[in-house]
Structure formats: C-alpha cells, structure tokens
Coordinates of C-alpha atoms and ligand atoms in Angstrom, one line a residue:
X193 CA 0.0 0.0 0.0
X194 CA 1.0 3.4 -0.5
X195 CA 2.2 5.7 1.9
X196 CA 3.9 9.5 1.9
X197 CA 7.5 10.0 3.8
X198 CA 8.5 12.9 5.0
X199 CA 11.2 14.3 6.7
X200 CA 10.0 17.6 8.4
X201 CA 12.2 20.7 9.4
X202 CA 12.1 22.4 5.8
X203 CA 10.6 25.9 5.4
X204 CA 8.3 26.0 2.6
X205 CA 8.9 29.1 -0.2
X206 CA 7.7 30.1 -3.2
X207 CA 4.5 30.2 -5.2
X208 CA 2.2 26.8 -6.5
X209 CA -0.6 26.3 -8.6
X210 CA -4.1 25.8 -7.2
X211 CA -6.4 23.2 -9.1
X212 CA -9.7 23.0 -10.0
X213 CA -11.9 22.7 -6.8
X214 CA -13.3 19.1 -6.4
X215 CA -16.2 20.0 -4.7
X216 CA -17.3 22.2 -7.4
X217 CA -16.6 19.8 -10.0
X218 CA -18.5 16.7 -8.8
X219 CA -21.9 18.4 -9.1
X220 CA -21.0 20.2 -12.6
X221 CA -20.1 16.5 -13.9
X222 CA -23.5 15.3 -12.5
X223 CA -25.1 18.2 -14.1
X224 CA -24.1 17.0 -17.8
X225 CA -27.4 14.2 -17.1
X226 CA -29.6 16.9 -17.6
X227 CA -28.4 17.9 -21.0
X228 CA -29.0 15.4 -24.2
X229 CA -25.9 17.5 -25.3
X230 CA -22.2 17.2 -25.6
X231 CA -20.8 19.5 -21.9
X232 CA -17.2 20.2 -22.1
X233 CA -15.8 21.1 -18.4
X234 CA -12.1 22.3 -18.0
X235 CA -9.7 22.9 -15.2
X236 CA -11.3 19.3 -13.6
X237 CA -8.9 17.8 -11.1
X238 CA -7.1 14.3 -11.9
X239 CA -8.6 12.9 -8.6
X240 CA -9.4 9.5 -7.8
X241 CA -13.2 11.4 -6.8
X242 CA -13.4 12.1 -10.0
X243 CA -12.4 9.3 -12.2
X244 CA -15.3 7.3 -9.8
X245 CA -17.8 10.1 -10.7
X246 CA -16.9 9.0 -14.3
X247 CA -17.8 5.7 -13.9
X248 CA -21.2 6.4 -12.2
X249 CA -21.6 8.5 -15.3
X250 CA -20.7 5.6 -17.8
X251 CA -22.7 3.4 -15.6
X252 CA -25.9 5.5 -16.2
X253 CA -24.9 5.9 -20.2
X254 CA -23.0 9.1 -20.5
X255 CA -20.0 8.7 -22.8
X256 CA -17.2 10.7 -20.8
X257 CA -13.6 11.4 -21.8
X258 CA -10.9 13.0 -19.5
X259 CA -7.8 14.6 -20.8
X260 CA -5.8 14.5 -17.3
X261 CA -2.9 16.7 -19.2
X262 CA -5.3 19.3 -20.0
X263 CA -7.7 18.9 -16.7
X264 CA -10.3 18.8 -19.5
X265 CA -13.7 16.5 -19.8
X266 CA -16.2 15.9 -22.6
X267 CA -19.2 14.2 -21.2
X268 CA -21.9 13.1 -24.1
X269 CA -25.4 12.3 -22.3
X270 CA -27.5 12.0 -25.8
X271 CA -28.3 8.2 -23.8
X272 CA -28.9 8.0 -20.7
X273 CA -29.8 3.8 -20.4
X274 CA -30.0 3.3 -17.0
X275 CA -31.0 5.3 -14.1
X276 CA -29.5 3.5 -11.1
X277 CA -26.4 4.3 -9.6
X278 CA -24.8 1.1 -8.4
X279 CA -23.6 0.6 -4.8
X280 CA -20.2 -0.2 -5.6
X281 CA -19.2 3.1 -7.1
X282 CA -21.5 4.9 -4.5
X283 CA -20.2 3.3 -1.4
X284 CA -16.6 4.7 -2.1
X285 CA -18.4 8.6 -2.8
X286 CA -20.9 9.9 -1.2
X287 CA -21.3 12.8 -3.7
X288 CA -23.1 10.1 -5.9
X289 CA -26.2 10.9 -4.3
X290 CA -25.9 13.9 -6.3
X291 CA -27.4 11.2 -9.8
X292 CA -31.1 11.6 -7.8
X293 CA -32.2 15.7 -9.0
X294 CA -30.9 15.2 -12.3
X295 CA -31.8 11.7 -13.0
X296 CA -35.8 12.5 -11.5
X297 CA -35.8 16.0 -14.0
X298 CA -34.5 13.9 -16.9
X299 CA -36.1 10.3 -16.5
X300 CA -39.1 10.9 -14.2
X301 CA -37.2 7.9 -12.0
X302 CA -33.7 7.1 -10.2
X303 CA -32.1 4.6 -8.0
X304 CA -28.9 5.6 -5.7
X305 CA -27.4 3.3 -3.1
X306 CA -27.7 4.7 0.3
X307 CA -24.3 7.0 0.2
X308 CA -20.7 5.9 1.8
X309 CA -17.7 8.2 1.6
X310 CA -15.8 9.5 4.0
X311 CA -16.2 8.6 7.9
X312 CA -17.2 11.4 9.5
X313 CA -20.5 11.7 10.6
X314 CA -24.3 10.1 10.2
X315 CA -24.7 12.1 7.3
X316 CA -28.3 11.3 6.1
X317 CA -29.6 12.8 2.9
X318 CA -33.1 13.3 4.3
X319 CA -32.8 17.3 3.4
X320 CA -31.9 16.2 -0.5
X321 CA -35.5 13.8 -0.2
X322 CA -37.5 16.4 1.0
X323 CA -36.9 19.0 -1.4
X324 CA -37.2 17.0 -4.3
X325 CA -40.7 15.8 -2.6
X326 CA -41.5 19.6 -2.7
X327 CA -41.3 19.1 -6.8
X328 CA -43.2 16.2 -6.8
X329 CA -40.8 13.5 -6.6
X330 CA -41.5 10.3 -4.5
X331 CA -39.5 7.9 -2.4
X332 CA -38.9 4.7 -1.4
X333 CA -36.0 2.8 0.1
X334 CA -35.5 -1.1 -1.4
X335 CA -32.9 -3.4 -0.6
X336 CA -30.1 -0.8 0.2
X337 CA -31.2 1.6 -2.6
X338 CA -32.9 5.0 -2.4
X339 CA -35.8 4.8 -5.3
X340 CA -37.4 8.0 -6.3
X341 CA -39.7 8.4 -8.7
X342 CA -41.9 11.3 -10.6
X343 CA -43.8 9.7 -13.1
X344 CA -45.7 13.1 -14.2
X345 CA -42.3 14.8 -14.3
X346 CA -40.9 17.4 -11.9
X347 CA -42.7 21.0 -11.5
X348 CA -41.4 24.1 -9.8
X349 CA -42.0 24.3 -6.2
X350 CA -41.0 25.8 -2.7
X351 CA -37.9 23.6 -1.5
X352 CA -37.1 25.1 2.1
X353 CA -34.3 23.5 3.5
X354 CA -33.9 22.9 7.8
X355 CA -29.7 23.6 7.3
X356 CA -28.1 25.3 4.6
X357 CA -26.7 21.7 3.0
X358 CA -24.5 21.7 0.0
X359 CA -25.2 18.6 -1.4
X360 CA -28.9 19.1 -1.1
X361 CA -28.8 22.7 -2.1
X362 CA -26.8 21.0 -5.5
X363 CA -30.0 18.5 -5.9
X364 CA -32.3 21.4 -5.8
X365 CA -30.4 23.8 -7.9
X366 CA -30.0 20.7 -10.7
X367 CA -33.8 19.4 -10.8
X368 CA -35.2 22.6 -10.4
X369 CA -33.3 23.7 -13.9
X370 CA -35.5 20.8 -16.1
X371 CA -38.7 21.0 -13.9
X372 CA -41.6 23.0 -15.2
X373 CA -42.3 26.3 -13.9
X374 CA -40.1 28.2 -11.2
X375 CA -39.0 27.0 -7.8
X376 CA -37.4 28.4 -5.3
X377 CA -34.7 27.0 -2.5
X378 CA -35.0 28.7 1.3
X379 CA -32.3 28.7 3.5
X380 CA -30.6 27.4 0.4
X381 CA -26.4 27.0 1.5
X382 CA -24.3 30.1 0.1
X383 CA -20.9 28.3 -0.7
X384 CA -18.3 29.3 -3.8
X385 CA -19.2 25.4 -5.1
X386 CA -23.5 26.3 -5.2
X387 CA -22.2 29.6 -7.2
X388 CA -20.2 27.5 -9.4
X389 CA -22.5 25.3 -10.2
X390 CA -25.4 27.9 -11.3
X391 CA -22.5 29.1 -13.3
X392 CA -22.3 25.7 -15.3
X393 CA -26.2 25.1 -15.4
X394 CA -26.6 28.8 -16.8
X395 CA -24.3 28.0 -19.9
X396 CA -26.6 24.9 -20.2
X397 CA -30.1 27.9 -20.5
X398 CA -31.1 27.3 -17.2
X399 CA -32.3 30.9 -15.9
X400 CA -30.8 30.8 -12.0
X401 CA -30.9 34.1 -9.5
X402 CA -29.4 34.7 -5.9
X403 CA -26.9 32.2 -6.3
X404 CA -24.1 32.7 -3.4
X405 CA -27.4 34.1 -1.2
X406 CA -29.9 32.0 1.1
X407 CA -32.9 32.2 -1.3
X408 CA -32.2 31.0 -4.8
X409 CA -35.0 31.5 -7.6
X410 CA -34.9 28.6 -10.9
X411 CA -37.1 29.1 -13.7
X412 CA -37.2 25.3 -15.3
X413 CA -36.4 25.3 -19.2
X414 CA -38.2 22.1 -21.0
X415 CA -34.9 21.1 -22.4
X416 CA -31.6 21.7 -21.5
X417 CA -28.3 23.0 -24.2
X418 CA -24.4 21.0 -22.9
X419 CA -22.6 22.7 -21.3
X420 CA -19.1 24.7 -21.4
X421 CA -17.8 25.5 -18.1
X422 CA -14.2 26.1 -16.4
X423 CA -14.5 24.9 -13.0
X424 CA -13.6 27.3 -10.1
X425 CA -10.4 27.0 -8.2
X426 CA -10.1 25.1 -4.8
X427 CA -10.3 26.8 -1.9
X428 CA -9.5 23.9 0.4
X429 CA -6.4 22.8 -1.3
X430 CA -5.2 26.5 -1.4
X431 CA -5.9 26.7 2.5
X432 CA -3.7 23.3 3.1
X433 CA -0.6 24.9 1.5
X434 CA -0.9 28.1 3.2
X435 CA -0.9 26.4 6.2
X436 CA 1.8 24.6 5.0
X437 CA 3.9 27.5 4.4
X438 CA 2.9 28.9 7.7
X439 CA 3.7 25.8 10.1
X440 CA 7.4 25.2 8.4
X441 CA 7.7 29.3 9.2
X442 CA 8.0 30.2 5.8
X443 CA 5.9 31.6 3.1
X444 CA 3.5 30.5 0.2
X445 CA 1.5 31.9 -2.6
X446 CA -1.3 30.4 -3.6
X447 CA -1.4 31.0 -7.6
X448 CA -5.0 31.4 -9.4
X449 CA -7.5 31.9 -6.4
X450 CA -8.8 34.8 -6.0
X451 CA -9.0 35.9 -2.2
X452 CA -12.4 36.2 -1.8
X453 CA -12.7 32.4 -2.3
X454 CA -10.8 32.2 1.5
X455 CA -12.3 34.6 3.1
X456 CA -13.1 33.0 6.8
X457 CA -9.7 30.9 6.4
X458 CA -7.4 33.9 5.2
X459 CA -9.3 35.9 8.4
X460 CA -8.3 33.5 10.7
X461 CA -4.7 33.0 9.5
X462 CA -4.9 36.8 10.3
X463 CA -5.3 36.6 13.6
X464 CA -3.2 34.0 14.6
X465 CA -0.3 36.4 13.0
X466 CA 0.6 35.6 10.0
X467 CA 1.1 37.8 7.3
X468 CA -1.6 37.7 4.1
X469 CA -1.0 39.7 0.8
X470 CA -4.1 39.4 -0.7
X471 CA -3.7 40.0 -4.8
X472 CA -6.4 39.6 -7.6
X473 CA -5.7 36.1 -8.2
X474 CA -3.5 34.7 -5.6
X475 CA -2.6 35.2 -2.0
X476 CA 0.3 34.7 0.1
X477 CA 0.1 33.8 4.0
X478 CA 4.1 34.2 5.4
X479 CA 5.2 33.3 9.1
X480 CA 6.0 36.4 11.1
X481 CA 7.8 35.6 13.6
X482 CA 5.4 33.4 16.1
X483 CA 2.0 32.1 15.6
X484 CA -1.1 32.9 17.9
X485 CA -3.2 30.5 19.5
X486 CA -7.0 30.8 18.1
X487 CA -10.9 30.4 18.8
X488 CA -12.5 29.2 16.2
X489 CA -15.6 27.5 15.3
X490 CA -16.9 25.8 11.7
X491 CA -20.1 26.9 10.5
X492 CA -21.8 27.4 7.3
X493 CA -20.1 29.8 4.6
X494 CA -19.4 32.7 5.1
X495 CA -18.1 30.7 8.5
X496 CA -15.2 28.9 8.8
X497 CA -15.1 25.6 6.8
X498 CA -15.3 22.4 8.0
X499 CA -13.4 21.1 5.5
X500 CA -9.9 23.2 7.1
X501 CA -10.8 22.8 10.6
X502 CA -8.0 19.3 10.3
X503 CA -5.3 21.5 8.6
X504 CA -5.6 24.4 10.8
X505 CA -5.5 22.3 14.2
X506 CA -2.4 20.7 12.6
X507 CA -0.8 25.1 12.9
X508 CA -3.0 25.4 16.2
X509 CA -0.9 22.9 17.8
X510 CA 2.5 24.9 17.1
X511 CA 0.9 28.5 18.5
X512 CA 2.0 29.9 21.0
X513 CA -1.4 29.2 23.6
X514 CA -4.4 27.3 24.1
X515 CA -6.4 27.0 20.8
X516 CA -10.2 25.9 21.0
X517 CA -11.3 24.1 17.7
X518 CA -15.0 23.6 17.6
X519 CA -16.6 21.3 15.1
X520 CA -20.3 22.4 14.7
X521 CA -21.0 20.4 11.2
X522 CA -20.3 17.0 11.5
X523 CA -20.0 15.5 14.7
X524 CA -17.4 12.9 14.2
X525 CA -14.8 15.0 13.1
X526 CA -11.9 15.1 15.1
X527 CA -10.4 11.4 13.8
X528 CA -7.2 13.1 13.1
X529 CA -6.7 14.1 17.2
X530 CA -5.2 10.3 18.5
X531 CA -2.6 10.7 15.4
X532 CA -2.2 14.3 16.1
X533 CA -1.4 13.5 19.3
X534 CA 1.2 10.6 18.4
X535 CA 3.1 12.8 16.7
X536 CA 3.4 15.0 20.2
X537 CA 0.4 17.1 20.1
X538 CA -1.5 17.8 23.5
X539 CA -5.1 17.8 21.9
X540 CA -8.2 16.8 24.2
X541 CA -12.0 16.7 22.7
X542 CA -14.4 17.2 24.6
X543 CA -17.6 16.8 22.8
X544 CA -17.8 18.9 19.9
X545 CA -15.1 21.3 21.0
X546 CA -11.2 20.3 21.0
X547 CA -8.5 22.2 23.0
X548 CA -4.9 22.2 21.4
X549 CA -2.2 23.4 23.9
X550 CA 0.5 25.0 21.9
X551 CA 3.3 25.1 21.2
X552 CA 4.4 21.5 21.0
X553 CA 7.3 20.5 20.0
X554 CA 6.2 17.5 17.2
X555 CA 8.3 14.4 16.3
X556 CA 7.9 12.3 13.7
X557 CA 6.1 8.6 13.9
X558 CA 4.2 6.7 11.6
X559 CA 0.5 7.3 11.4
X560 CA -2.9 6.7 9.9
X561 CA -4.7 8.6 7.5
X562 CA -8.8 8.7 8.5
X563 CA -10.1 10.9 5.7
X564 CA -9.8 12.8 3.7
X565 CA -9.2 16.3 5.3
X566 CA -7.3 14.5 8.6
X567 CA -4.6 13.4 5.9
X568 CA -4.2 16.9 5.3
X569 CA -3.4 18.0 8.6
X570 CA -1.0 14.9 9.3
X571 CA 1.0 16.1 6.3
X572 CA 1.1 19.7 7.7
X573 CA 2.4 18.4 11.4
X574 CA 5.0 15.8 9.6
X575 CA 6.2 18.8 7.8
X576 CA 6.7 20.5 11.5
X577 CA 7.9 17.6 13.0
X578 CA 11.7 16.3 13.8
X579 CA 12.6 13.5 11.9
X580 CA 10.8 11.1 9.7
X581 CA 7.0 11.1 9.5
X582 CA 4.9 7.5 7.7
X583 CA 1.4 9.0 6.7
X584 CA -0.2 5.5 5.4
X585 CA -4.0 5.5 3.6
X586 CA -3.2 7.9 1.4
X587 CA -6.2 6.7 -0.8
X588 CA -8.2 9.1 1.5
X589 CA -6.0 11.9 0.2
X590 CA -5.8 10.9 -3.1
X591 CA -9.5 11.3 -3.0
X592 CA -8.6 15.2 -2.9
X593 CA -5.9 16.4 -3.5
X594 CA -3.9 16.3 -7.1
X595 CA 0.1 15.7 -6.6
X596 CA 0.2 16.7 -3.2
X597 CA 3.5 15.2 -3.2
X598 CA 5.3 17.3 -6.3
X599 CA 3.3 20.4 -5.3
X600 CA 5.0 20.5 -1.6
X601 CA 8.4 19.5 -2.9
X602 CA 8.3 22.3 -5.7
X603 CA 8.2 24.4 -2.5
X604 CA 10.9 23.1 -1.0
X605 CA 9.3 20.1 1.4
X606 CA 11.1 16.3 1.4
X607 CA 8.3 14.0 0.9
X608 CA 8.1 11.4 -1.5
X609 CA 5.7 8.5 -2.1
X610 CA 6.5 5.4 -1.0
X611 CA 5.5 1.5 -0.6
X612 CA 4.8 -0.1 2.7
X613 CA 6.9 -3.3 3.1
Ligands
UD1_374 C1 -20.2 19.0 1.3 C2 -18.8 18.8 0.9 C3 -18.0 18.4 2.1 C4 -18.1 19.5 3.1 C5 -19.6 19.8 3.5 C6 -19.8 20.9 4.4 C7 -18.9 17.9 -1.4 C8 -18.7 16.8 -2.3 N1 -18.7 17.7 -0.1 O1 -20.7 17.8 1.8 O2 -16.6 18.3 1.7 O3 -17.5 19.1 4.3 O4 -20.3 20.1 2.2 O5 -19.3 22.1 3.9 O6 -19.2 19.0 -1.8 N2 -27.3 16.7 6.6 C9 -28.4 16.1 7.0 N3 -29.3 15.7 6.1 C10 -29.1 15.9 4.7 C11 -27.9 16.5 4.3 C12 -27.0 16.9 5.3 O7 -28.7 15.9 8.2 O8 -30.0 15.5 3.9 C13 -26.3 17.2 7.6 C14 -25.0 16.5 7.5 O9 -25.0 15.2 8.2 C15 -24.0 17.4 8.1 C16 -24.6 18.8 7.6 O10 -26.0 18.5 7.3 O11 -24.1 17.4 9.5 C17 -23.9 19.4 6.5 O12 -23.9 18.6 5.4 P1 -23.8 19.0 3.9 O13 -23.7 20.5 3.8 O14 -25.0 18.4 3.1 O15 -22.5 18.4 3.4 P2 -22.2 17.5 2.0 O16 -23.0 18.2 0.9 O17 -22.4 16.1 2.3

C-alpha cells in the first residue's frame, strides 16, 4: 500500500498552482445528465473522486472522456440507459447521491445506493429527499437503494431546506433547472461550489438568480443545451498549503485563487499572526515571527469551513497558547486528534469542541490517515515535525488532493511517495 514519507524541518517558499476545486466539479459533472448535449468542463482535477464520478456516469450511459494533461472532460449524455447508480461506485463517494435531482428531472425515476464516503458523521440525505418531494418526486427505500420516482415529471415548487446543506442545495439547484415552472430554494447553502455550479447550469439555458445568497430562484427550461464550463479553483487545497507555508515558518502563494474564495480561512490565518497579501488572483500567507493561538468554530459559509478545521489544528498545535477548535458540522470530526497526538500534540475533545495546547514540540512517527481532510493535517504536522514522518492511507488523500507530493516539494518540502513493506 502506498504511503507518503516525509522528513520535516524544511521551510516551505515560493509560489504553487491551485487546481480545479473538487467539490465544485462533482456536481458540474452530475449536471451534464440533464443535457442530451455534448458538456465540455475544464480545469477538472485528476482525482481519484473524479475518475469514480466518471464511472457512475458511464454506468448510467454518459460517454465521458478525460484529458488528465489538460484537466479537460467531454461528457456526451445523448443516452442515458440506465438510471441507477450502483452501490459499488457509490459506497466509495458519497457525492453520488448527487445522480437523484438530475436523473428524476431527466427520466421521471432514479435509483442511488444509500451514500458511503468518507467517515465522519451520520450524514443522512433526508434534506436532499425532502426538497425534491416539494417538486413532486416520491421515495422509497428497497434493498439498500434509495428509489425515487416522478412519473408526471418534476414542477417548480418551494424547497425550504432545515440547514443550509451543500449537497442538497446542488440537488435542488440541478432538478429545479429541467422541472416545469419556477421553484425556489429557502435557506438554500451560500458556498463558492453552489455559485459554481449555477455558473455551469446557466451555460446549459437554465435561468438561476441569488446564487451565493440563502434564497435561490430557478425558472425550469423544457430542455436543456451542454454545457461549457471552467470549474472554479479550490479553496481547500489552497488553505492546506498556506498552512503549509505557515507551520514550516516560511511563506507560500497560492497562484490562481482569488481571495475572496478564503475569506473566513485567510481571516483567521490573520489573527493567529501571519502575514496575508491578498492579490487579484492569488494570495500569500508568510510566518512572522510566532504564531497565535486561536478560537474558532466551523459553520456554514461565510463561516469557517469544515473542510480546514484538520489543517488548521495541525498550525493550532504549534501556536503559542491554548487554541479551541469547535466542530459544529459533522460531529465525528476530530479522527485526526489520536494521530495528532502521536506525533506529540497535547489535543483533548471534549464533545464537539477540541483544546490544542500550543506550542508542541512535534516528532515524527508513523500514522494513519482517516479521511480525507485529517490526511491533510498529518501532512502539515509531519512537515513540522523532527525526523521522519509515515502518513499511510493515502487513498483518502488521493481522494482530494492532485500531486500533493510534487506540489509540496516544488516548494521546498522532502516528501516522497513510498511503498509499505
Ligand atoms: C459538502 C462537501 C464536504 C463539506 C460539506 C460541508 C462535497 C462533495 N462535499 O458535503 O466536503 O465538508 O459540504 O461544507 O461538496 N445533513 C443532514 N441531512 C441531509 C444533508 C445533510 O442531516 O440530507 C447534515 C450532514 O449530516 C451534516 C450537515 O448537514 O451534518 C452538512 O452537510 P452538507 O452541507 O450536506 O455536506 P455535504 O454536501 O455532504
């Protein structure tokens, strides 16, 4: 099995690339089942997420290609022949529940295996049911699969959401586009990735307002055109090498993001002391001398991301302070603390809330990637740490994050990909 080395004590310098955001480009590839068109999507990450989107897409009859050189996909969905999503693709990604608003709009019927994907939480997609109920869509649940169906076709209708949920916000947004008449989301989530996507559906015809706002209005079109769409840059892979830059003491640019994209992240990075040039389309975070310990909490964007709350406990741990981390999204977040801790962090959870006491003083040991994000943040303290540092699962990280490897060692880091004996 594969596994990253690193020997930590390098400062990180200089400037690296940001790729496409995975998180924007799952839905946008589920999107090209509502079009009988050709869709050509650019700047898509070469990510194992991805490549399994793919085949749920060529399971359900879409003819994709992907130029991994040029990040570029065409996806053909003039046939869609089936309309189940099988469980072995969707037990590996949960994002596959994603099939359900587009293949209802498009085929009046679709079958999705209750979702896997990563460990960290109940997640239940009861929100995603419910609103596509609100456009006349019924559902069952047979032998491990999730059955909707809407034999009369979807119509417009009020979808009003109890949280702000991505993935159900995406489901929404993508039947809503092909059902008749207008609907509207409530409470709808306001994330880069639910702008991104409206982006993509409106070069498809659909007619979307208040994207990036809590109430989202979608007049349905009877047909939709393919679509041509460059997918937004990712916010949560730019966040890990900042922190990278900051935790080794040295300084990183993040090329092609736009700082608006970090907002909360580059905020917090702020206060904790580090230095942020913020430039049209890329930002630098550089160490300053001593890091500060923070309070911070994860909530719904605008708030603090969930998805950076592993990588910035990995730079809590080295401030200078007590930190409190609190993880108000998914409440079985905090996998990465026990390896954290073997690496000689002094991290305690209690309940949703963990306290870091910085600064410690990390050295390296072998540990355990849980998912996807807690990879992240045992890359960040191996970096930090004295001596040699075993991060093993790195499936969960190839999951997210494209070259991670060559990307750090462009800035200066010694890690290399390795074999376990
Ligand atoms: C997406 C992101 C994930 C990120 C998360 C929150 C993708 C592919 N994944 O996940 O990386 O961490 O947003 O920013 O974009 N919930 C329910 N019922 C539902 C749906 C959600 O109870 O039907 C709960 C979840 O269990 C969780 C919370 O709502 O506690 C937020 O989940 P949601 O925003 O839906 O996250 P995802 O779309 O799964």
């Amino acid at each position: 099995m594969e596994k990253l080395r690193i020997m930590g004590g390098s400062r990180l310098e200089g400037s690296v690339g940001i790729s496409g955001a995975k998180n924007a480009a799952l839905p946008i590839l589920f999107a090209t089942l509502l079009s009988t068109e050709k869709s050509t999507i650019r700047n898509v990450p070469a990510l194992a997420d991805i490549r399994t989107t793919l085949k749920v897409l060529e399971a359900l009859g879409v003819r994709t290609s992907f130029d991994e050189n040029s990040h570029t996909i065409l996806a053909d969905g003039t046939l869609i022949e089936s309309i189940e999503a099988p469980y072995d693709l969707v037990r590996t990604m949960r994002a596959s529940v994603l099939t359900l608003g587009p293949l209802l709009a498009r085929k009046g019927e679709a079958k999705v295996s209750l979702p896997g994907g990563c460990a960290i939480g109940a997640r239940p997609v009861d929100f995603h049911l419910s609103a596509l109920e609100a456009l006349g869509a019924s559902f069952s649940i047979e032998n491990g699969y999730i059955h909707g169906t809407a034999k009369q076709g979807l119509r417009g209708g009020i979808m009003k959401l109890p949280f702000p949920s991505v993935g159900a916000t995406e489901n929404a947004l993508m039947a809503a586009a092909l059902a008749e008449g207008t609907s509207i989301i409530e409470n709808a989530a306001r994330e880069p990735e639910i702008i991104d996507l409206s982006e993509a559906l409106r070069t498809m015809g659909a007619e979307i307002e208040g994207a990036g706002d809590s109430s989202i209005a979608i007049r349905g079109k009877a047909s939709l055109r393919g679509m041509n769409h460059t997918v937004a840059p990712d916010r949560v892979e730019a966040a890990t090498f900042l922190c990278a830059g900051l935790i080794t003491g040295g300084s990183v640019e993040t090329k092609g993001i736009a700082p608006g994209f970090l907002g909360s992240a580059l905020d917090t990075l702020e206060k904790m002391g580090a230095r942020i040039e913020r430039m049209p389309h890329s930002v630098r975070a550089s160490f300053s001398g001593s890091l500060e310990p923070v309070s911070l909490e994860t909530a719904p964007f605008p708030g603090f991301p969930t998805d950076m709350q592993a990588q910035f406990m990995a730079l809590a741990v080295r401030a200078n302070g007590q930190s409190t981390i609190k993880e108000s999204i998914f409440e079985n977040r905090f996998m990465h603390v026990p390896e954290l801790c073997r690496l000689g962090a002094k991290i305690r959870v209690q309940g949703s809330v963990a306290v870091v006491d910085g600064p410690c003083a990390l050295t390296g040991a072998t540990v355990m990637a849980t998912d996807l994000r807690a990879s992240a943040s045992l890359i960040l303290a191996g970096l930090a740490a004295k001596g040699e540092t075993n991060v093993r699962r790195i499936y969960h990280l190839d999951r997210g994050y494209e070259r991670i490897e060559e990307k750090l060692q462009s800035l200066g880091a010694n890690i290399q990909r390795d074999f376990d004996k």
